[in-house]
Structures are given as C-alpha cells and as structure tokens.
Coordinates of N, CA and C in Angstrom, one line a residue:
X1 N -35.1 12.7 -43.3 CA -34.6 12.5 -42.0 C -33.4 13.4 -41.7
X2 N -33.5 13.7 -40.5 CA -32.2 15.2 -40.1 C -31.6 14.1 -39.1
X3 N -29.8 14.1 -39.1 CA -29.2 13.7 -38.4 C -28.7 14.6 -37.3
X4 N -29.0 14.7 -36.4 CA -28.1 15.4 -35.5 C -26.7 14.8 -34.7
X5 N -25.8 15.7 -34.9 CA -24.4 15.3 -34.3 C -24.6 15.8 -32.8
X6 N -24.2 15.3 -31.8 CA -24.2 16.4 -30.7 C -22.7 16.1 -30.0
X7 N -22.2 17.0 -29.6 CA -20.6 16.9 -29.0 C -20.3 17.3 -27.8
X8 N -20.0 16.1 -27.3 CA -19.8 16.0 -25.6 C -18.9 17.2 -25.3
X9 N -18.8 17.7 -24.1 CA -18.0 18.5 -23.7 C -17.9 18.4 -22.3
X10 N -18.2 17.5 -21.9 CA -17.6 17.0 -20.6 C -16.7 16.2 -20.3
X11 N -15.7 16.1 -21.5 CA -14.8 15.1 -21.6 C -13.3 15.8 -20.3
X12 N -13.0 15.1 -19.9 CA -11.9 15.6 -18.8 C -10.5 15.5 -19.2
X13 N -10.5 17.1 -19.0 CA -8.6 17.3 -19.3 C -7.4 16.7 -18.7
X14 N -6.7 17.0 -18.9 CA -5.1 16.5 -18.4 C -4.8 17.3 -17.1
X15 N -5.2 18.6 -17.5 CA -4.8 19.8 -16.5 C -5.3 19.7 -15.2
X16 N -6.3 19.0 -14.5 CA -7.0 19.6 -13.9 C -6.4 18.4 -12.7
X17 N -5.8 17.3 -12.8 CA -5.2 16.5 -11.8 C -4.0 17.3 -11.5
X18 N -3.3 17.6 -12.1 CA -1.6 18.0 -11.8 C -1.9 19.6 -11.2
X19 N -3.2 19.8 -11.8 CA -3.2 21.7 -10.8 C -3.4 21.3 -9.7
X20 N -4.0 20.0 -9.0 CA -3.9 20.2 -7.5 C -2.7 19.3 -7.1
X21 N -2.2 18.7 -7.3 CA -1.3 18.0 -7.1 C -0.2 18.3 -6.4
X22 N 0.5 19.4 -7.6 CA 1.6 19.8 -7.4 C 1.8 20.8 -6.8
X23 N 1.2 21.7 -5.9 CA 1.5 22.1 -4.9 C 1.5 21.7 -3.3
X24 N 0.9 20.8 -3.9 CA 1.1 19.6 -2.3 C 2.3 18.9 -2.4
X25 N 3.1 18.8 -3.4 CA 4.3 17.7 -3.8 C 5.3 19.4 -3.4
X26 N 5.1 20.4 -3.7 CA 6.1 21.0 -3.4 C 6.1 21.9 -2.0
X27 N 4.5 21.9 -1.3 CA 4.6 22.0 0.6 C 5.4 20.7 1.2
X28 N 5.4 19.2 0.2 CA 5.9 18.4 1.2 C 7.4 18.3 0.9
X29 N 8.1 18.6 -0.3 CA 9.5 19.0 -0.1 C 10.0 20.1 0.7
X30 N 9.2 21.0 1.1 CA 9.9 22.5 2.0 C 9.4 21.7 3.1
X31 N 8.1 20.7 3.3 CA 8.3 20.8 4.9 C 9.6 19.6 5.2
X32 N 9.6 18.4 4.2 CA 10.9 18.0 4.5 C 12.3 18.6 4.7
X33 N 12.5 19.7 3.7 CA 13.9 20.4 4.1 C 14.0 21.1 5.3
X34 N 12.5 21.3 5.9 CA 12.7 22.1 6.8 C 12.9 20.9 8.2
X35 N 13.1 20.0 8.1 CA 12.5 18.8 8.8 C 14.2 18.5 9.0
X36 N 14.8 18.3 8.0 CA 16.2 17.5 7.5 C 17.1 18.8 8.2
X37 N 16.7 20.4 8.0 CA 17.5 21.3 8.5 C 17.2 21.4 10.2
X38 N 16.1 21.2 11.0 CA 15.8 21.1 12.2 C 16.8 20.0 12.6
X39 N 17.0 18.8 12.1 CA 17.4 17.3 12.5 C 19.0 17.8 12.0
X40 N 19.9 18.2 11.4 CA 21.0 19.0 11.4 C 21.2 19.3 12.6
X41 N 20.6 20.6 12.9 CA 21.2 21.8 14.3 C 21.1 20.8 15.1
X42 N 20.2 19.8 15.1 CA 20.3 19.1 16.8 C 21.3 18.0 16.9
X43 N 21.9 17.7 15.8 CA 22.6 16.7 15.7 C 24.0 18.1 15.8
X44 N 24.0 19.0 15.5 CA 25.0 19.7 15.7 C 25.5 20.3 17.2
X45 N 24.5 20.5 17.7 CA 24.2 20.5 19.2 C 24.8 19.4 19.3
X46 N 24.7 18.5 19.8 CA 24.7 16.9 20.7 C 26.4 16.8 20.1
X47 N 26.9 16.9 19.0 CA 28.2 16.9 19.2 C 29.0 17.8 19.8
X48 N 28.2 18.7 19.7 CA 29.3 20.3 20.7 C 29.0 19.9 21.9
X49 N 28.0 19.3 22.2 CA 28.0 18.8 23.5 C 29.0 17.9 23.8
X50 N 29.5 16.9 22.9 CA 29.8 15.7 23.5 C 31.5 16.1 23.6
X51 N 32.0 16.6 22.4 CA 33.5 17.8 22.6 C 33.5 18.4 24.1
X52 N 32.6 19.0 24.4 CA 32.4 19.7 25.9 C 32.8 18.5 27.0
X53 N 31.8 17.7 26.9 CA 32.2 17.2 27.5 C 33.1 15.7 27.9
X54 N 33.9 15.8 26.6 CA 35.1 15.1 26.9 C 36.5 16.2 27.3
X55 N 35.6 17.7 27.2 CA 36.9 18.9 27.6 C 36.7 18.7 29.4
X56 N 35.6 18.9 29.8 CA 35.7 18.5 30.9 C 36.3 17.3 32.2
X57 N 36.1 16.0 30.7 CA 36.7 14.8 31.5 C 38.5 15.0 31.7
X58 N 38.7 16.0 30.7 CA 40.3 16.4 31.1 C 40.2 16.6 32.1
X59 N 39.8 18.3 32.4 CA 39.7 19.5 33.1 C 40.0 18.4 34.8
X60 N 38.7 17.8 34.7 CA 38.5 17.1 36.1 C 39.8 15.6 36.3
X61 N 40.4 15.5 35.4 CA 41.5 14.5 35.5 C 42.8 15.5 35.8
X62 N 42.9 16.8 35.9 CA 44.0 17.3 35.7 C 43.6 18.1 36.8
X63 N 42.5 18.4 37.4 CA 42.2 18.9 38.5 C 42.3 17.6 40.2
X64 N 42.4 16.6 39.6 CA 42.7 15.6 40.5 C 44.5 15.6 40.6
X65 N 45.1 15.9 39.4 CA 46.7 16.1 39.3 C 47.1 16.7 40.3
X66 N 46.2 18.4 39.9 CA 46.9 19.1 41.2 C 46.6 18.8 42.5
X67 N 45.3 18.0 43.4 CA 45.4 17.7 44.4 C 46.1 16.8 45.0
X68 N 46.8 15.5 43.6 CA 47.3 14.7 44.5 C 48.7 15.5 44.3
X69 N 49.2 16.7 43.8 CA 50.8 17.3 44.0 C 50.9 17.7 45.7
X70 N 49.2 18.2 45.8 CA 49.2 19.3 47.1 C 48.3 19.7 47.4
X71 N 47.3 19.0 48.5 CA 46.2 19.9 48.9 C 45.7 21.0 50.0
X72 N 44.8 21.8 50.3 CA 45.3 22.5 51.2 C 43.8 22.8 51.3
X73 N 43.5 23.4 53.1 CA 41.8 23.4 53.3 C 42.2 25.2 54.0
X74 N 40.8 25.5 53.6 CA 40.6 27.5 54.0 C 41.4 28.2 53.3
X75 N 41.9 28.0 52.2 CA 42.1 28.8 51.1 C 42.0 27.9 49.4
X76 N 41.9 29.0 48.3 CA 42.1 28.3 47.3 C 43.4 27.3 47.1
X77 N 44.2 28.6 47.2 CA 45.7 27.8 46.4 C 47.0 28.5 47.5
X78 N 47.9 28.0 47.2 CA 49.0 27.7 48.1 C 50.1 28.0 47.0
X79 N 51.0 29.0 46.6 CA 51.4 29.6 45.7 C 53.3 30.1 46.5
X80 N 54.1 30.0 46.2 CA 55.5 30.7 46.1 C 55.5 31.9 45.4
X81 N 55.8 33.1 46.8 CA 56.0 34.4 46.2 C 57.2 34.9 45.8
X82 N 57.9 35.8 45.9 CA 59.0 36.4 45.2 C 59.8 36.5 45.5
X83 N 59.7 36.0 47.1 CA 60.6 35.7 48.2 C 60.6 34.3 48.1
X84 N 60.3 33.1 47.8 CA 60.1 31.9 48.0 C 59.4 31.3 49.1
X85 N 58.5 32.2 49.4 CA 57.5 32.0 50.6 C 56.3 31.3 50.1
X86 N 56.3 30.3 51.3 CA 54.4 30.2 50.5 C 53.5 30.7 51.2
X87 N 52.6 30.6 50.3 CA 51.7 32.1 50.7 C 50.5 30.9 50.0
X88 N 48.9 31.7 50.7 CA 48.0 31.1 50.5 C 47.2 32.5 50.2
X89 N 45.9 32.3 49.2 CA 45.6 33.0 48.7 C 43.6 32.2 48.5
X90 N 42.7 33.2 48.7 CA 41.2 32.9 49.1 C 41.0 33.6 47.9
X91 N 39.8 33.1 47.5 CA 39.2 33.0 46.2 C 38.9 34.9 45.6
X92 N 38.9 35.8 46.8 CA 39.0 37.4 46.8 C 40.6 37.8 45.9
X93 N 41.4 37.0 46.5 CA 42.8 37.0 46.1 C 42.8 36.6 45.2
X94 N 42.7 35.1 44.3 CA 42.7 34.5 43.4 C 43.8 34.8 42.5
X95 N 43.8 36.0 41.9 CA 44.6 36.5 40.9 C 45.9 36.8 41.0
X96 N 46.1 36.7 42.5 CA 47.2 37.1 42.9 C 48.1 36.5 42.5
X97 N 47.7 35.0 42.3 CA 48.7 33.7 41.8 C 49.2 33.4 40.7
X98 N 48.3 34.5 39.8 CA 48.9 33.8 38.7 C 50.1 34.2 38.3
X99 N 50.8 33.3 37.7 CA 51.9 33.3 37.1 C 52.9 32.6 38.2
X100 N 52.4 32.5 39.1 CA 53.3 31.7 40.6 C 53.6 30.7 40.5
X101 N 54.5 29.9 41.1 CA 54.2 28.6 41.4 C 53.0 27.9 41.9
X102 N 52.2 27.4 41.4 CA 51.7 26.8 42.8 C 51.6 25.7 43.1
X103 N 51.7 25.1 44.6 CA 51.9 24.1 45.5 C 51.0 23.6 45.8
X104 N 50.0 23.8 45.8 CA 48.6 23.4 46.4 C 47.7 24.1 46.4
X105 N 46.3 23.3 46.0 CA 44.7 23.9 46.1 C 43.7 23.5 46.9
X106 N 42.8 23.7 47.0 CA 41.8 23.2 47.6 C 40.9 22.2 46.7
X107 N 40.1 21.7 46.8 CA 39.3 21.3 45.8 C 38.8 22.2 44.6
X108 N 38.2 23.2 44.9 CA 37.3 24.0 43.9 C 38.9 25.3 43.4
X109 N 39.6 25.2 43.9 CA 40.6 26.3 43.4 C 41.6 25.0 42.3
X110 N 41.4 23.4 42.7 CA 42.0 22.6 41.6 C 41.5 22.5 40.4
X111 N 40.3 22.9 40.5 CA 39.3 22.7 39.2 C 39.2 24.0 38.6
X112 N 40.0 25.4 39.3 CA 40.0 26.9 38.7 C 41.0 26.5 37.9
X113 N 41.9 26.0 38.8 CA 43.3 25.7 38.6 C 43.5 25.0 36.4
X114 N 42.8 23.8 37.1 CA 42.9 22.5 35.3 C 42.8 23.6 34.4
X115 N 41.3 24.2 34.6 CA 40.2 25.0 33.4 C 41.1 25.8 33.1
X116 N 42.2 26.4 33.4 CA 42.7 28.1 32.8 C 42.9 29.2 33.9
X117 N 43.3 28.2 35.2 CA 44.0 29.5 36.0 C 42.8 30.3 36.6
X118 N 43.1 31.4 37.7 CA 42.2 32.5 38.6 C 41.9 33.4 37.2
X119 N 42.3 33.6 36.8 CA 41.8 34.5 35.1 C 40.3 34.0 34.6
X120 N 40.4 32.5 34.6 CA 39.5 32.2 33.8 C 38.0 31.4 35.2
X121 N 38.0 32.0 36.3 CA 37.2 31.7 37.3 C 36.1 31.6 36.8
X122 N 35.1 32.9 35.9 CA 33.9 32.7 35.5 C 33.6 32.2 34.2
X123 N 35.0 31.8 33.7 CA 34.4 30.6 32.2 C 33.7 29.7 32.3
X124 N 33.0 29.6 31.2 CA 32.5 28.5 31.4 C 32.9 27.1 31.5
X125 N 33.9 26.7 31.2 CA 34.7 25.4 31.9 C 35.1 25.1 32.9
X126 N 35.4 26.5 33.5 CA 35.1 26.6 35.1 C 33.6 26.0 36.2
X127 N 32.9 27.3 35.5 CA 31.6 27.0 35.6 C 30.9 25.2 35.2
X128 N 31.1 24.7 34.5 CA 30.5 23.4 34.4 C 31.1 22.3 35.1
X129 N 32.1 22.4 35.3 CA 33.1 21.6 35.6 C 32.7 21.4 36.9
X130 N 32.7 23.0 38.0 CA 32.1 22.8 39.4 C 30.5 22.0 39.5
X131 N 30.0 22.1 37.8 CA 28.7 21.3 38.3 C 28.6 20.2 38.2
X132 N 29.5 19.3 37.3 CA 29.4 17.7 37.5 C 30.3 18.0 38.7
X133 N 30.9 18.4 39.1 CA 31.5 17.9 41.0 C 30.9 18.2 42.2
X134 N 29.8 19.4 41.9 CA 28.5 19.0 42.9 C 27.8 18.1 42.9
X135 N 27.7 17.5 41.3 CA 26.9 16.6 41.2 C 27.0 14.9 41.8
X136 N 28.2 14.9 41.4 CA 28.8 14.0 42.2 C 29.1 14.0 43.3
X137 N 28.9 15.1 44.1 CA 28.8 15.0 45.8 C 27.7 14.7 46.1
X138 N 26.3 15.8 45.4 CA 25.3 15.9 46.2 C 24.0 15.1 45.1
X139 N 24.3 14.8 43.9 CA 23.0 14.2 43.2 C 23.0 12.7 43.5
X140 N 21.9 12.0 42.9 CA 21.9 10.5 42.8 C 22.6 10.1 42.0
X141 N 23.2 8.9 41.9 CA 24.1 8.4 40.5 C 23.7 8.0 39.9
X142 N 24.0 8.4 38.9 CA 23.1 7.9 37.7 C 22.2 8.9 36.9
X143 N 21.9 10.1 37.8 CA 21.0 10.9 37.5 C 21.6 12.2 36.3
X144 N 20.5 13.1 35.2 CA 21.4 13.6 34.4 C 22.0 14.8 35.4
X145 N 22.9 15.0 35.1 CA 23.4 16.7 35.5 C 22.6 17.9 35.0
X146 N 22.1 18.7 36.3 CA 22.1 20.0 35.8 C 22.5 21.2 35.3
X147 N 22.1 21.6 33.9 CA 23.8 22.2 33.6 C 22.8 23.8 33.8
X148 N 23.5 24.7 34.0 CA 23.9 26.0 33.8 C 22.8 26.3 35.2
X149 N 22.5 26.5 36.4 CA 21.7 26.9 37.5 C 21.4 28.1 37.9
X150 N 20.9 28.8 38.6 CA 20.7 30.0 38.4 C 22.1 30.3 39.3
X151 N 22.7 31.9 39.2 CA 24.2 32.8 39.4 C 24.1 31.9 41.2
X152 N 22.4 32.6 42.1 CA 22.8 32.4 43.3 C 22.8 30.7 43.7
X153 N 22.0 29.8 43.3 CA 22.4 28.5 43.0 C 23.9 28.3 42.8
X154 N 24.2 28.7 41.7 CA 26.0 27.9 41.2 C 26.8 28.2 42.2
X155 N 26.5 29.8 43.3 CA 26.9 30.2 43.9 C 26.9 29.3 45.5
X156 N 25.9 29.1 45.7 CA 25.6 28.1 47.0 C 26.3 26.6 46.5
X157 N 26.1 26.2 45.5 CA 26.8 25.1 45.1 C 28.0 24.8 45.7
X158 N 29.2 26.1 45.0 CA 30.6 26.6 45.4 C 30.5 26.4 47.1
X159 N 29.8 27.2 47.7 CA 30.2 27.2 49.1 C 29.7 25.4 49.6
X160 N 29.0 24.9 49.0 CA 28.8 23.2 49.4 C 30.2 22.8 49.1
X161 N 30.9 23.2 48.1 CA 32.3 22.3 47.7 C 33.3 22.7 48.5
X162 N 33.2 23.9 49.1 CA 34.3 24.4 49.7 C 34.1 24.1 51.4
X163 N 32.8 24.3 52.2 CA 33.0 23.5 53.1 C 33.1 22.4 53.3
X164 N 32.6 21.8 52.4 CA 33.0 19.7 51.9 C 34.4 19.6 51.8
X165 N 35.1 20.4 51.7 CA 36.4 20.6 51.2 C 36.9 20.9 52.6
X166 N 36.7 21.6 53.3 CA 37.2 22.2 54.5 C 36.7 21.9 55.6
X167 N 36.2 20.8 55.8 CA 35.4 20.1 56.5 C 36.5 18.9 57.7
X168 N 36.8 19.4 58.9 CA 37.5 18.2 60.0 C 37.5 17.0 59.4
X169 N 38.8 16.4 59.7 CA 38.8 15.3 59.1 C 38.9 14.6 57.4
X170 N 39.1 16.0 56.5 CA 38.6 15.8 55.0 C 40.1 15.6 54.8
X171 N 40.3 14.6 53.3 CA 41.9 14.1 53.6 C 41.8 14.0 52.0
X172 N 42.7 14.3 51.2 CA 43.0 14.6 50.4 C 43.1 13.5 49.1
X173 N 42.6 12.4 50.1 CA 42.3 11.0 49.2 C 40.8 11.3 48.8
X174 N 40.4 11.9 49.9 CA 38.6 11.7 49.7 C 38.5 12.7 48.3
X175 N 39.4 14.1 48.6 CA 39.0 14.5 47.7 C 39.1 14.8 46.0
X176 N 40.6 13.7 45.9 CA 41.1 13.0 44.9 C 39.8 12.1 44.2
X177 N 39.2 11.6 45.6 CA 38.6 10.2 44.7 C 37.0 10.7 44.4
X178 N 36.1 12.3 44.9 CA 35.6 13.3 44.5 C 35.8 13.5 43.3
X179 N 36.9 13.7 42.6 CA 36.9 14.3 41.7 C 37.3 12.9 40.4
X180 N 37.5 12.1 40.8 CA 37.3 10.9 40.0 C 35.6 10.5 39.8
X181 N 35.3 10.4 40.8 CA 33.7 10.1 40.6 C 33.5 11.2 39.4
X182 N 33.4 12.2 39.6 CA 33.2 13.6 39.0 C 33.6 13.7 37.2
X183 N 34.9 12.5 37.4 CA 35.2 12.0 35.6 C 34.1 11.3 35.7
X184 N 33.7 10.7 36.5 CA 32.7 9.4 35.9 C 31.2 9.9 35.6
X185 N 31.0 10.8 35.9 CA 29.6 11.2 36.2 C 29.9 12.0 34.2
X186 N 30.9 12.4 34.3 CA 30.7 13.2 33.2 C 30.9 12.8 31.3
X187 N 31.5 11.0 32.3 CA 31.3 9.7 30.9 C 30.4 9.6 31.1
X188 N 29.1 9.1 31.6 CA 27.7 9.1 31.8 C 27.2 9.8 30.9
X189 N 27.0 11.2 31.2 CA 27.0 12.1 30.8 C 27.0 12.2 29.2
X190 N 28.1 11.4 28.8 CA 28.8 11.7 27.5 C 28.0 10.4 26.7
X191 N 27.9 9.6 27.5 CA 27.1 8.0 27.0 C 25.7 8.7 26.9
X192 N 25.1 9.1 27.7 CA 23.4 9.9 27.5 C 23.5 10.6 25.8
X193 N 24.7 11.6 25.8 CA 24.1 12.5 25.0 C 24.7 11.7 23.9
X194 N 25.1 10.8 23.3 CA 25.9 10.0 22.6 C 24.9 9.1 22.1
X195 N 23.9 8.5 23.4 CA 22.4 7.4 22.7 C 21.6 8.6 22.2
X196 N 21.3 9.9 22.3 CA 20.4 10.6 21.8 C 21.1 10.8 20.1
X197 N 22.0 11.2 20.2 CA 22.8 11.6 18.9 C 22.5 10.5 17.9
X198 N 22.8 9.1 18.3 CA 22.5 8.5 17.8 C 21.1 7.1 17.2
X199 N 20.2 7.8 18.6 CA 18.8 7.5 18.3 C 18.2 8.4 16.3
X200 N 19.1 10.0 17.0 CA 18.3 10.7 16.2 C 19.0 10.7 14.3
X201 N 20.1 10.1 14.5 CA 20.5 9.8 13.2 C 19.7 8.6 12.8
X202 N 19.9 7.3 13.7 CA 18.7 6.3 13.2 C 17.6 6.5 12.5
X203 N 16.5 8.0 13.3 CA 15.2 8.2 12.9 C 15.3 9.0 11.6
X204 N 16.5 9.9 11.4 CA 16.3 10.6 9.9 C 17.3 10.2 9.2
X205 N 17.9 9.3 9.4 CA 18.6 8.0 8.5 C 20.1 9.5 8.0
X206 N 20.3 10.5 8.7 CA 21.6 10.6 8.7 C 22.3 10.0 8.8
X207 N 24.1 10.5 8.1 CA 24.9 9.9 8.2 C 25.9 10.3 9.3
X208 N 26.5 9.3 10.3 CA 27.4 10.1 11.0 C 28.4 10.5 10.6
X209 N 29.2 11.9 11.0 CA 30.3 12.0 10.1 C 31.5 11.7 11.3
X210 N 32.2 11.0 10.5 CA 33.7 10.2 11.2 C 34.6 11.4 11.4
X211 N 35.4 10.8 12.3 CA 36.9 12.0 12.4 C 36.1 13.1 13.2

C-alpha cells in the first residue's frame, strides 16, 4: 500500500490583511490632519474677527465722544488755525487738520476722526466702521452687516451719511444716538461671529484658548 502525503497550500498568511489595511489607516490620518488644520484657520479667522470687532465698538464709542464735544453740518471738521480761528475743512481738505485742534465734526469726519485722524481716511477701520453706521441707518435690525462693498458702493454709502448728516432739522442728538445704535449693531455682530466660533469648537471638540 503507498501512502500519499499531500500539502495544503492554501493556507492564508498574516500578510495579506495588514497590506490592505494600512494604507487606508494612514489616508484617514492625513485626511484628519487636514480636517483639524482647515478647522484651526477658521477658528483663527473668527477671532480676528471678533478683535476687529470689538476695535470698532471703540472707534464708534469715541466717534460719538467727538460729536457730543461739537457737531457741525457741510463740512467734515471744524478745526483752530494758527491764528486761533476756526476754520472748517470738507473731506478734499481733510488733511489740513491734522495736528489742529479740533472743535467739531460731522458725523462721517467723527468716525475719520476715532479711527486715526484725515491720514488714516482709507484704512480699513475707517472703512468698516462707516459700514456698521450705514448699516445702522439704512439696514434691518438684526440683519448681518455687509462687510467690505464694492469702492463705488462704500462710496454712495458715504454720501447717504453725509446728507443724513446735513439734512434740515438734523440735531446732534440724532446723530449721537446714530452712532450708539451703530455700537450696537456691531455687539450683534460680535455675538453672530462669537456662536459660530463656538458652534465650530463644539463640532471638532477644540479647545478654546483663554486670555
């Protein structure tokens, strides 16, 4: 009688689970860091945001300062020259004042005024600042702000605040209490971007950082 042995060779190795495996275990660690570094910048965003705009809630509290020292309608600012004259100077002039005294603004030359002076007219703290105070003249409450509009937009904006400003009968309470709305629109503002910041730490279980 002949024994025959015969020897399986379909027996299954160790290797052949982990060869597929582990390149899916290391697509889903890159696509998480890439996941964790996306959810960073936006969380980085939303606080530069929120800085901004508690620089603004100054800007517009210190722009109400100067109106209630002195307000004045058909020019920016109302300035003591060298003589001790006062002298009034239109947004073409602007620059003329600086370093002057000045006595009085208009509305939109109080808010040149908070930000950094006729020097700093097309900064951007300038620039934003005029748009939560359109917004607050001319949007719904409650509604978000539009930030950055196009040059001839921000530009038509300006001439809305300046004839709102220079407008019969406009009294310097109204436009005091203009520019308080205009804080408040821009705590709103700061509350909006403040629940997203912190929706989005919720969902990727960041930590906020204090201080």
């Amino acid at each position: 009688m002949t024994l025959e042995f015969r020897v399986q060779h379909d027996v299954a190795t160790d290797a052949s689970p982990s060869s597929r495996t582990a390149p899916r275990g290391r697509v889903r660690r890159v696509l998480d860091h890439l996941a964790a570094r996306r959810t960073a910048a936006q969380l980085r965003r939303l606080d530069a945001d929120l800085v901004e705009l508690s620089d603004l809630q100054r800007v517009l509290s210190d722009a109400r300062a100067v109106v209630d020292r002195g307000w004045i309608q058909h020019a920016w600012f109302a300035y003591v020259d060298d003589r001790g004259r006062t002298r009034t100077a239109s947004s073409a002039a602007a620059t003329e004042v600086a370093g002057r005294p000045l006595v009085g603004a208009c509305l939109v030359g109080a808010v040149v005024d908070a930000a950094g002076g006729p020097h700093a007219v097309h900064s951007q703290p300038v620039q934003r600042s005029l748009d939560v105070v359109w917004h607050a003249l001319a949007a719904a409450e409650g509604s978000p702000v539009t930030w950055c509009p196009a040059p001839d937009i921000r530009m038509g904006r300006v001439r809305d605040l300046t004839r709102w400003n220079d407008s019969a009968g406009r009294t310097a309470e109204q436009v005091s209490g203009l520019l308080l709305t205009a804080e408040r629109v821009a705590l709103q503002e700061s509350d909006r971007v403040a629940g997203r910041a912190s929706a989005l730490r919720a969902h990727s279980g960041a930590v906020p950082v204090l201080g």
